[in-house]
mmCIF file of C-alpha atoms and ligand atoms in Angstrom:
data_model
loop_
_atom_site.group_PDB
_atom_site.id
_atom_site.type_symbol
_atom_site.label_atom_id
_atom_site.label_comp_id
_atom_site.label_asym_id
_atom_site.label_seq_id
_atom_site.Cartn_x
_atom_site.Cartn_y
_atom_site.Cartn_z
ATOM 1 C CA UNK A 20 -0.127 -9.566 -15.111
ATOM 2 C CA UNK A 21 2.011 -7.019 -12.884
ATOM 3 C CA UNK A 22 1.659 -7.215 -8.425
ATOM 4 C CA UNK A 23 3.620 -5.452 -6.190
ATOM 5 C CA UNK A 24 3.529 -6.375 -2.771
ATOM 6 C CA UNK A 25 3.665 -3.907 0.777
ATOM 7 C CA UNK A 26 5.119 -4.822 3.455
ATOM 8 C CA UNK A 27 5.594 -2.804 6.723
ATOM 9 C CA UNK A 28 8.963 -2.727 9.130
ATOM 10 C CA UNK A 29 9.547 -5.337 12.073
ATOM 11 C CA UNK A 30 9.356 -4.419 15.208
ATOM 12 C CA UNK A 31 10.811 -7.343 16.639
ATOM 13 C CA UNK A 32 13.698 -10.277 15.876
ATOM 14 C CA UNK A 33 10.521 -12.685 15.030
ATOM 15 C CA UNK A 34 9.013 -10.621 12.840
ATOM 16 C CA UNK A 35 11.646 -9.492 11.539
ATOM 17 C CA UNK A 36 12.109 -13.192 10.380
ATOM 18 C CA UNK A 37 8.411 -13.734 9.393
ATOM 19 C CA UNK A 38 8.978 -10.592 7.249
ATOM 20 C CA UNK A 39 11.768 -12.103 5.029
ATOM 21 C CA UNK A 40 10.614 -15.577 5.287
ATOM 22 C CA UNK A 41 7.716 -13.758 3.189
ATOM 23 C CA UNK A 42 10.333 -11.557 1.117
ATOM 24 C CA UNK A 43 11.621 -14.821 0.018
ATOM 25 C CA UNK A 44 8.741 -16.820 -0.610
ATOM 26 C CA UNK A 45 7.190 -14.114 -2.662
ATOM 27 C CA UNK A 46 9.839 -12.421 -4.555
ATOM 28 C CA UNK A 47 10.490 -15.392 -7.325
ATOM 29 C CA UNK A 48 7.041 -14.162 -8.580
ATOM 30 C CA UNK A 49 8.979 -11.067 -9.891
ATOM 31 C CA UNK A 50 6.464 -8.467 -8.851
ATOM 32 C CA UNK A 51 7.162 -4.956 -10.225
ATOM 33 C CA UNK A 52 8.259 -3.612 -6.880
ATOM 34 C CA UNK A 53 7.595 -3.921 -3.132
ATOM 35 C CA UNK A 54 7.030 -1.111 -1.212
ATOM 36 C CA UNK A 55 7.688 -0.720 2.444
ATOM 37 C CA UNK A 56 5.459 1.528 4.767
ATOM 38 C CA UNK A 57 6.395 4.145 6.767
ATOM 39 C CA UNK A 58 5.272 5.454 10.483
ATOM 40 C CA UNK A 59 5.550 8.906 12.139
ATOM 41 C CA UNK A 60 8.673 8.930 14.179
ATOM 42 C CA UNK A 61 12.612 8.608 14.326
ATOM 43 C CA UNK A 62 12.734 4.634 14.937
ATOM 44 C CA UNK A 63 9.842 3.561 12.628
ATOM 45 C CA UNK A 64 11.960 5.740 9.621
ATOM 46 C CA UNK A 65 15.016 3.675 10.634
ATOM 47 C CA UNK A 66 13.096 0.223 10.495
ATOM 48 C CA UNK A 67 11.702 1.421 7.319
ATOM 49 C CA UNK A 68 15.278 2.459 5.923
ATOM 50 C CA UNK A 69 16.759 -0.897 7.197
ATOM 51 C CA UNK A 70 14.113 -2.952 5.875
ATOM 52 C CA UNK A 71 14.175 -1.282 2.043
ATOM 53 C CA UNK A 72 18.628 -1.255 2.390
ATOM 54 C CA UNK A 73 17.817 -4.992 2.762
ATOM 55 C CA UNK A 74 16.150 -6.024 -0.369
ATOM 56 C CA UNK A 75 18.201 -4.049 -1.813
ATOM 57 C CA UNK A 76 21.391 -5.829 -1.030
ATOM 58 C CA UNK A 77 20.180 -9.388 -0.862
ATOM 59 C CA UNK A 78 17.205 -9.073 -3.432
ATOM 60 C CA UNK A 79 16.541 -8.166 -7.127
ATOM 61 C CA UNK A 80 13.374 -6.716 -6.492
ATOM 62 C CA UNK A 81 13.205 -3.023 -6.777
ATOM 63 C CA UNK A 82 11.734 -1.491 -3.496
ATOM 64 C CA UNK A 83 9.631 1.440 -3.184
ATOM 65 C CA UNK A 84 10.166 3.387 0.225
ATOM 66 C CA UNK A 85 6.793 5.360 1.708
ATOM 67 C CA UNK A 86 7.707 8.347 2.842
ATOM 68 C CA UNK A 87 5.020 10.541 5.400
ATOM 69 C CA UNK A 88 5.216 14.634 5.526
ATOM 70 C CA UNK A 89 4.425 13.940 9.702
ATOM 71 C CA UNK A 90 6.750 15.036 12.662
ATOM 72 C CA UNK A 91 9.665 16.083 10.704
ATOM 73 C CA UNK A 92 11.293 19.150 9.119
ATOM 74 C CA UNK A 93 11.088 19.154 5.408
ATOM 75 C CA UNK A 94 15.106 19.271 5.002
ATOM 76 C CA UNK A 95 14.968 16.105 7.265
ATOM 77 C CA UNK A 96 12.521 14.444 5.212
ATOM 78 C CA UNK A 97 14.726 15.243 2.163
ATOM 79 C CA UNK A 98 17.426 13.639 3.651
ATOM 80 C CA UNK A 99 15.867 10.506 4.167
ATOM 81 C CA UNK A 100 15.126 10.800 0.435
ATOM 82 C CA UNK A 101 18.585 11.514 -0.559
ATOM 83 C CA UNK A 102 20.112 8.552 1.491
ATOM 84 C CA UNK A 103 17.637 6.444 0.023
ATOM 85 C CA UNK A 104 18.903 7.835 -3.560
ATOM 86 C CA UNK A 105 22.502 7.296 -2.506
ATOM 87 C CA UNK A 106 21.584 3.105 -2.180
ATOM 88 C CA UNK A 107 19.779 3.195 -5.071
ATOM 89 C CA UNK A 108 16.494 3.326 -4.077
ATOM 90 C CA UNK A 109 14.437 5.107 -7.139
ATOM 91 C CA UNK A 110 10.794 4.611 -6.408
ATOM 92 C CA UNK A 111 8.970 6.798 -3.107
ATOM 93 C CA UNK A 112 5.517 6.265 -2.225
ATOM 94 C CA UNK A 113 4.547 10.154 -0.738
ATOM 95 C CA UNK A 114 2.236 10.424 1.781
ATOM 96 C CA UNK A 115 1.194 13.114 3.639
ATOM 97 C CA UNK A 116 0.613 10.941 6.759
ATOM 98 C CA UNK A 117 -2.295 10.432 9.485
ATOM 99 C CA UNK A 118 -2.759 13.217 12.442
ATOM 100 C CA UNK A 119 -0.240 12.702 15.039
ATOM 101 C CA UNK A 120 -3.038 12.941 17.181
ATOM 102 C CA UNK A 121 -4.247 9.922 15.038
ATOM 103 C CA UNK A 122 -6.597 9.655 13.039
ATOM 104 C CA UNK A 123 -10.097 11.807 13.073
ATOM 105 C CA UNK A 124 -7.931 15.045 14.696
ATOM 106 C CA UNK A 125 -6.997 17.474 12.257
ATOM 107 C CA UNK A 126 -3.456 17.244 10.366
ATOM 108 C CA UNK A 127 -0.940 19.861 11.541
ATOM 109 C CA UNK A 128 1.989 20.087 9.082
ATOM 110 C CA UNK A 129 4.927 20.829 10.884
ATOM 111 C CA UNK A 130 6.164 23.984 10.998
ATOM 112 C CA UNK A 131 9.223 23.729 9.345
ATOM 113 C CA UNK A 132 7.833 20.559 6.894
ATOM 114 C CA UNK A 133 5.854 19.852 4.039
ATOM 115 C CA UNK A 134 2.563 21.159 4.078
ATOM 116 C CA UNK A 135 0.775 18.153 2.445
ATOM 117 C CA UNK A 136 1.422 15.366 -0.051
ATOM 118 C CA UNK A 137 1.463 17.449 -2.888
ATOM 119 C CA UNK A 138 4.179 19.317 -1.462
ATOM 120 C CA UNK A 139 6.097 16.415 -0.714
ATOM 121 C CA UNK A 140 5.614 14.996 -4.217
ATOM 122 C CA UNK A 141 7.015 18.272 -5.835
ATOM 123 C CA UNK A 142 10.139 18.338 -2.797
ATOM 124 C CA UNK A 143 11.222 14.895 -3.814
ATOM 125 C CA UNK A 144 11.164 16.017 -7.982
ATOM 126 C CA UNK A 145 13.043 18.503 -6.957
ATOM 127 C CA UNK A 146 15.397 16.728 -4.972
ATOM 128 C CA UNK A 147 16.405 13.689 -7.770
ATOM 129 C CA UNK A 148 14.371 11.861 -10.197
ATOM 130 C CA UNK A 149 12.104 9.632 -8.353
ATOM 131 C CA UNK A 150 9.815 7.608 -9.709
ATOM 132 C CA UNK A 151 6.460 8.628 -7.609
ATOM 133 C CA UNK A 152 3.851 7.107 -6.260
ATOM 134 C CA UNK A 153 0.690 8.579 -4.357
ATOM 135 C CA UNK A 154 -2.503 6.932 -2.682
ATOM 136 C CA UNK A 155 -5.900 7.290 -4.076
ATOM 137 C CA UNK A 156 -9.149 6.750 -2.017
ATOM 138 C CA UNK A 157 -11.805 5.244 -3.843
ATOM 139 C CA UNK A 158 -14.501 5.539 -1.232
ATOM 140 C CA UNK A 159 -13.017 9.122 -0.252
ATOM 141 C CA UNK A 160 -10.474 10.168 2.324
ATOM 142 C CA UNK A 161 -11.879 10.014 5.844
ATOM 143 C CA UNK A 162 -10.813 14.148 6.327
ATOM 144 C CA UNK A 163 -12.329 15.172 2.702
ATOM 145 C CA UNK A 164 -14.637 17.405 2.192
ATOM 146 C CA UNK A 165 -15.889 16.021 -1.305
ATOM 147 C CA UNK A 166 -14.939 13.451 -3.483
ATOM 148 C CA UNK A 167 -14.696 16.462 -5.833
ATOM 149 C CA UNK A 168 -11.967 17.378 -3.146
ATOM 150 C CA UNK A 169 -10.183 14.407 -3.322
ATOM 151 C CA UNK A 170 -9.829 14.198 -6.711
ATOM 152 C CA UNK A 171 -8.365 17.670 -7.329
ATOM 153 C CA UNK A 172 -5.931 16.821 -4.384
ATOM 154 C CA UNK A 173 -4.363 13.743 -6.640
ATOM 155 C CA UNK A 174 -4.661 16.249 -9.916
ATOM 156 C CA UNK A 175 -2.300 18.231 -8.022
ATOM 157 C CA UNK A 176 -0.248 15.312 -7.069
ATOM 158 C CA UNK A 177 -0.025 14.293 -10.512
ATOM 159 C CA UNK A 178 0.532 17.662 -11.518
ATOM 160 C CA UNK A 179 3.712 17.633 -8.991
ATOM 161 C CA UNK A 180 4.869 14.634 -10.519
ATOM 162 C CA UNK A 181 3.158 11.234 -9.296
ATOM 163 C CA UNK A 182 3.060 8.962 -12.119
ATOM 164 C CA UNK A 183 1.475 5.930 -10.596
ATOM 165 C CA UNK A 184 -1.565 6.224 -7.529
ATOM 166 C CA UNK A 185 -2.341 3.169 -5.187
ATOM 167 C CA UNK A 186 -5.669 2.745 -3.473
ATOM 168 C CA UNK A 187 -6.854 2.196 -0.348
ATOM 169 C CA UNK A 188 -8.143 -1.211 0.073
ATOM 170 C CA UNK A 189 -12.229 -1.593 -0.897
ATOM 171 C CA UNK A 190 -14.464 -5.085 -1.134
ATOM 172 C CA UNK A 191 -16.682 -3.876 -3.285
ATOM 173 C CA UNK A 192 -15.405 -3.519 -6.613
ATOM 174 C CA UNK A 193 -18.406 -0.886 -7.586
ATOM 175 C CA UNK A 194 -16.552 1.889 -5.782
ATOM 176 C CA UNK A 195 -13.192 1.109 -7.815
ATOM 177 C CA UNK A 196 -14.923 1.133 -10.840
ATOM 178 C CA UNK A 197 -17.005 4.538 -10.117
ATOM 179 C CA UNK A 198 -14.073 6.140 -8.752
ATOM 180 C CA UNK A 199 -12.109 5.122 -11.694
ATOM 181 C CA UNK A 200 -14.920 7.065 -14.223
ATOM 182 C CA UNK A 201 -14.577 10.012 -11.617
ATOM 183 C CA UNK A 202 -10.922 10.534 -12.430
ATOM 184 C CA UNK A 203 -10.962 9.830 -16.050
ATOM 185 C CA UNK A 204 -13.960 12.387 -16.475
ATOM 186 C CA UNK A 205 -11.148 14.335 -14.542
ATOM 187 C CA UNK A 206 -8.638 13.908 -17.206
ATOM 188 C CA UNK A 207 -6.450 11.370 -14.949
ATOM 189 C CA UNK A 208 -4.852 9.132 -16.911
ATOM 190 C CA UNK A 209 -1.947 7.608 -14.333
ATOM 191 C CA UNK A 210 -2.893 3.888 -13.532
ATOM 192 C CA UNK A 211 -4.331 3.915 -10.866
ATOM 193 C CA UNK A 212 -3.695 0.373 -8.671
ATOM 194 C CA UNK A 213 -6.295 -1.551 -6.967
ATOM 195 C CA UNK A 214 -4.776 -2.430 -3.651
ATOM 196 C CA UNK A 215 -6.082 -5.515 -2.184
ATOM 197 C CA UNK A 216 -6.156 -6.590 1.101
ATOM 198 C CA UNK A 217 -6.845 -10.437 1.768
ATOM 199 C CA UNK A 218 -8.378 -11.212 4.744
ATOM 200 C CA UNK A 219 -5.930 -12.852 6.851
ATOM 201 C CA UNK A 220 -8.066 -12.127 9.878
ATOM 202 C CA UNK A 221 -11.410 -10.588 9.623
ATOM 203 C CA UNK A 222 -11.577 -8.704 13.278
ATOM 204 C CA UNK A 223 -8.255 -6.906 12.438
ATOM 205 C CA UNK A 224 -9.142 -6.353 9.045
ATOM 206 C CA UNK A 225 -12.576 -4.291 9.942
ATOM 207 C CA UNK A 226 -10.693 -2.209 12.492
ATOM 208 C CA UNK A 227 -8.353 -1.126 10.032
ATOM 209 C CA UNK A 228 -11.025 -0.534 7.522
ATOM 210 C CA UNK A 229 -12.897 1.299 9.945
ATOM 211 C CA UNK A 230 -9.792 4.234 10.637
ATOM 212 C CA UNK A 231 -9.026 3.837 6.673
ATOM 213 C CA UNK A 232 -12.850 4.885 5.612
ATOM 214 C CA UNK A 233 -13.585 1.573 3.911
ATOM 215 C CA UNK A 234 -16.421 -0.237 3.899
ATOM 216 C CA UNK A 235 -16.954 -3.741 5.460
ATOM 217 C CA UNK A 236 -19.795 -5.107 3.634
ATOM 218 C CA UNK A 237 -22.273 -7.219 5.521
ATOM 219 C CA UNK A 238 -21.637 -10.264 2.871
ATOM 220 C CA UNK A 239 -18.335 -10.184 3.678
ATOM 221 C CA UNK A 240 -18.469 -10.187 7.945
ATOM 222 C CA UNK A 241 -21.058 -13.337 7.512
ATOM 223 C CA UNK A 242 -18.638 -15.077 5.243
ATOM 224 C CA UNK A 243 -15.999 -15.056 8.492
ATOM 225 C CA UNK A 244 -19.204 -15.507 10.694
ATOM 226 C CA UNK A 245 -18.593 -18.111 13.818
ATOM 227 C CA UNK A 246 -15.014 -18.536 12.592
ATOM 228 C CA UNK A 247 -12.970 -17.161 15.242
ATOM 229 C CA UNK A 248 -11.650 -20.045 16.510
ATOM 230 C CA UNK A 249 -11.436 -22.101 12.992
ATOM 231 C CA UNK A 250 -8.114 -20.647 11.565
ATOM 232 C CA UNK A 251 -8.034 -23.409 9.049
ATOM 233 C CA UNK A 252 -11.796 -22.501 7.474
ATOM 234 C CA UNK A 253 -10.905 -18.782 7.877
ATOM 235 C CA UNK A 254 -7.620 -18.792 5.617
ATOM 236 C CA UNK A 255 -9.718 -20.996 2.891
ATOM 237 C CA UNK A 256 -12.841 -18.226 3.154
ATOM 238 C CA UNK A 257 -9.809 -15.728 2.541
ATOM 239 C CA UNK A 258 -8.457 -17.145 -0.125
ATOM 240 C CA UNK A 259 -11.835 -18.156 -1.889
ATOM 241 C CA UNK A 260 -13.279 -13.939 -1.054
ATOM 242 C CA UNK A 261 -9.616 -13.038 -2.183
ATOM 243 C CA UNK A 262 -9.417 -14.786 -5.620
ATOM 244 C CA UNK A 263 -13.383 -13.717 -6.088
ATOM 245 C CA UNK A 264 -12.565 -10.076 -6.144
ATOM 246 C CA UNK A 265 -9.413 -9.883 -7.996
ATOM 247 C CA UNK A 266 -10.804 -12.308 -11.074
ATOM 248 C CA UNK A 267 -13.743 -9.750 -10.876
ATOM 249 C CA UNK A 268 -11.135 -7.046 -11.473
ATOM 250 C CA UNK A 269 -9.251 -9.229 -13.976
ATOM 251 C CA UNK A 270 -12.766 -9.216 -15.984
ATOM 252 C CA UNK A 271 -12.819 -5.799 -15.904
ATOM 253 C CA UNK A 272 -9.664 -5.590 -17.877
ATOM 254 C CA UNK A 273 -7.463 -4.714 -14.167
ATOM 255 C CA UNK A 274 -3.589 -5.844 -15.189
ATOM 256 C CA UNK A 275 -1.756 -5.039 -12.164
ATOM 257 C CA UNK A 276 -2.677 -5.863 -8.564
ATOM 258 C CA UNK A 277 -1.147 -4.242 -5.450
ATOM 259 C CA UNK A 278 -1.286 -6.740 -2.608
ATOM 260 C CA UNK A 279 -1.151 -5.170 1.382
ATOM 261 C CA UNK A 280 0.742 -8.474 2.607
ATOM 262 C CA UNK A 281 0.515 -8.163 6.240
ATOM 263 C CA UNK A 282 4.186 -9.440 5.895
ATOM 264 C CA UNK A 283 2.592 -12.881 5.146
ATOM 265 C CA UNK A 284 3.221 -14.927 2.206
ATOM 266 C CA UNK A 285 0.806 -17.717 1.616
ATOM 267 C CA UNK A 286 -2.304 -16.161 1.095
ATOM 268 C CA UNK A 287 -1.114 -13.968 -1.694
ATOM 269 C CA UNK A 288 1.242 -16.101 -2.855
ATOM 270 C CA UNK A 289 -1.994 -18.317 -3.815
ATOM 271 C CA UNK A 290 -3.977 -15.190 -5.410
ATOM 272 C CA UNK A 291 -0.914 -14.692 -7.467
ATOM 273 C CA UNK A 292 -0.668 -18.139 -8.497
ATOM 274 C CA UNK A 293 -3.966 -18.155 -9.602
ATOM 275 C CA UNK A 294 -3.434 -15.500 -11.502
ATOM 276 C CA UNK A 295 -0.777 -17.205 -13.394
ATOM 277 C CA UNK A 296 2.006 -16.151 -11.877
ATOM 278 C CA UNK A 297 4.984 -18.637 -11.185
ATOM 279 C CA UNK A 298 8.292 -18.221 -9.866
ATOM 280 C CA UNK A 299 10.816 -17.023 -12.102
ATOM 281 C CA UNK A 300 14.617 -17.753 -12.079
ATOM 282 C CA UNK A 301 15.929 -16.970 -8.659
ATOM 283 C CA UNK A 302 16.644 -13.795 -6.933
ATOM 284 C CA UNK A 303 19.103 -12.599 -4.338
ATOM 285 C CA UNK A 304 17.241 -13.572 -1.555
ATOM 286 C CA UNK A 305 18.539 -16.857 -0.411
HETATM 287 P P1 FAD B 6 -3.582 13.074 0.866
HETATM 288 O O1 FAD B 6 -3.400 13.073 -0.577
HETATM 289 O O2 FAD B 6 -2.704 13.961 1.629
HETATM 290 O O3 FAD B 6 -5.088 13.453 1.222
HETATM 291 C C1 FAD B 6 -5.531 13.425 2.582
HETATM 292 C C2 FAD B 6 -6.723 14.338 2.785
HETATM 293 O O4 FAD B 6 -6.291 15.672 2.830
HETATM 294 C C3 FAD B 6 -7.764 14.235 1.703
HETATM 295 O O5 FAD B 6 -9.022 14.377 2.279
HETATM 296 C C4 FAD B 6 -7.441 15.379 0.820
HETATM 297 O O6 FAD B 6 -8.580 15.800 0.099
HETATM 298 C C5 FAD B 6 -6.958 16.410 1.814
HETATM 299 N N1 FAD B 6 -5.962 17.318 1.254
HETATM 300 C C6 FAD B 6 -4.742 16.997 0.795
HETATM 301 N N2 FAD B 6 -4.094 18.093 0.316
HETATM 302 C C7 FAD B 6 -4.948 19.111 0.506
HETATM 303 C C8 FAD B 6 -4.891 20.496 0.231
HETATM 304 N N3 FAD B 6 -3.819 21.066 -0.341
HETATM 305 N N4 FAD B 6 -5.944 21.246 0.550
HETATM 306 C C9 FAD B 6 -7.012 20.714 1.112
HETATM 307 N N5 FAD B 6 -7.148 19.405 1.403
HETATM 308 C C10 FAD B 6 -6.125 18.624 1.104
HETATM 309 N N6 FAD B 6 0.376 6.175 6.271
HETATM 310 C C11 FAD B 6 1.568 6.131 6.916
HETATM 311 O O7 FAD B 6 1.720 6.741 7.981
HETATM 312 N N7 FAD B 6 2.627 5.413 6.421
HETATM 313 C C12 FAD B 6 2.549 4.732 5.254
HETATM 314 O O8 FAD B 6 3.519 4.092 4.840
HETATM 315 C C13 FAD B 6 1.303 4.752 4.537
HETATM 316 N N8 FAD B 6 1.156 4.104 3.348
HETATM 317 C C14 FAD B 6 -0.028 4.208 2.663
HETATM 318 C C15 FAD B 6 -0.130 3.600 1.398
HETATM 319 C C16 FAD B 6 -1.310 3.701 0.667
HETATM 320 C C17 FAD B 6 -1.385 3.034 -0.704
HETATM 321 C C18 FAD B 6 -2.433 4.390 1.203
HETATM 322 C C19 FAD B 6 -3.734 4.459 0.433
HETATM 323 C C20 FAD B 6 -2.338 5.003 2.445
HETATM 324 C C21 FAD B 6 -1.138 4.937 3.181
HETATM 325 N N9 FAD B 6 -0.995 5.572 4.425
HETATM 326 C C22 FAD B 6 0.212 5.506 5.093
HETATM 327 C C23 FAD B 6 -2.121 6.289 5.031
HETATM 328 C C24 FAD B 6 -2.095 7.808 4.727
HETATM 329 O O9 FAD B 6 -0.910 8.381 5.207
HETATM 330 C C25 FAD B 6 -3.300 8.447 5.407
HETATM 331 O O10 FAD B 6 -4.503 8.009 4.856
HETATM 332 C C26 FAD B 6 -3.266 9.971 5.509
HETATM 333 O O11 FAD B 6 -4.324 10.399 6.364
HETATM 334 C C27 FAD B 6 -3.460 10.686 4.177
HETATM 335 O O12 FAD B 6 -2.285 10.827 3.479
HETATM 336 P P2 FAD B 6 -2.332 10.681 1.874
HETATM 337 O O13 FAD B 6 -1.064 11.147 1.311
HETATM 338 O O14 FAD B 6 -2.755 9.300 1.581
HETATM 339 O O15 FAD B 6 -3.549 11.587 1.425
#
């Protein structure tokens, strides 16, 4: 069984220690890589690039830095990439990034910068050998026309050079599965990663799902019914919806999970454990 395991950058001293408390806890389950998310804007890009120069020097894990076409020129973009290279980093996660106006306005490349995610997948080939990653959108991007639409757009990432695509998060696993027959009727052939999200807290969780396109089911919103103030109940609902929808997966013949952490440990830390996963001899990380 493979996981990898997203993270995003601090913004503060305490989370910044939440965030590697997690690191640690999680990385003696040897996941395949972490990745670390990336936000429009000069001091997100440096949290990002701080966060990913850290696992590499006090980790074993191999990181995979997101990288967004938004606000910048493309030669800035590519040196991001390149100092990334230069510490070693190998695997990118290319994104073309929400509206600056956020999300629902239409995306504006910059002028000077990549027009769209397939154009930053083919400027980073170019650039070095990175191993590339791109999302996929089982229940359709929120802009897209068509699923049709959607599906040629991550041909032509593939095309560019993606190898590997990650999903948006989903509860239902109906739409993986019919999304999945969509792209190999398409000829995609790239694993294509699950990405689950556990419910650490169900109000957040639907408002992301809400700008991400995803579906809240109604089963799901009366499973964390009248549980606002019950954080104890709440995390063992998570974990119980959690481990429901990955061993559904598993019985499907799904082999590697990725897991949106929220920069918290314990909840996936028990998915992966009951998916057999156990800490390996020790990393880095103190
Ligand atoms: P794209 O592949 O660019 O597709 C977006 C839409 O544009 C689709 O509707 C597609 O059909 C359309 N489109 C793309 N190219 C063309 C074209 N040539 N012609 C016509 N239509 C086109 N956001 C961040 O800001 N930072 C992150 O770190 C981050 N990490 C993410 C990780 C994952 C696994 C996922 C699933 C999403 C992540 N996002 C992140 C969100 C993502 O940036 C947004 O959803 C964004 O709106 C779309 O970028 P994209 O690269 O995912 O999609």
């Amino acid at each position: 069984m493979n996981v990898s395991f997203e993270f995003f950058p601090p913004q503060t001293e305490e989370m910044e220690r939440t965030l590697w408390t997690s690191i640690e806890r999680l990385a003696p389950l040897a996941p395949e890589f972490v990745s670390v998310t990336y936000g429009a804007g000069g001091a997100t890009r440096e949290r990002t690039h701080a966060t990913v120069a850290r696992i590499v020097e006090e980790t074993t894990i191999k990181p995979a830095a997101h990288l967004t076409c938004v606000g910048a020129t493309s030669s800035e973009i590519d040196e991001v990439a390149r100092s990334y290279w230069d510490i070693g980093v190998r695997h990118i996660v290319a994104l073309r990034g929400d509206p600056q106006g956020g999300v629902g306005q239409s995306f504006r490349p910059h002028p000077e910068g990549y027009a769209n995610s397939t154009a930053l997948v083919a400027g980073l080939k170019s650039l070095a050998d990175f191993e590339i990653t791109v999302s996929a959108y089982p229940e359709g991007h929120p802009e897209s026309a068509s699923f049709e639409q959607d599906i040629d757009v991550l041909k032509a990432k593939i095309d560019a050079g993606a190898t590997r695509a990650i999903t948006q998060f989903f509860f239902e696993n109906e739409v993986y599965f019919r999304f999945l027959d969509k792209c190999y009727d398409r000829g995609i052939t790239i694993p294509i990663i699950p990405g689950i999200v556990p419910v650490q807290n169900f109000r957040q969780t639907a408002r992301f799902a809400q700008r991400a396109g995803a579906t809240v089911p109604t089963w799901l919103a009366e499973r964390f019914e009248g549980l606002d103030d019950d954080p104890t109940t709440r995390r063992l609902i998570a974990a119980t919806v959690a481990a429901e929808q990955v061993f559904d997966l598993v019985d499907a013949g799904v082999e590697h999970f990725h897991f949106y952490t929220m920069n918290r440990a314990d909840l996936v830390y028990a998915i992966c454990h009951l998916l057999g996963l156990r800490p390996q001899a020790e990393t880095k990380a103190a």
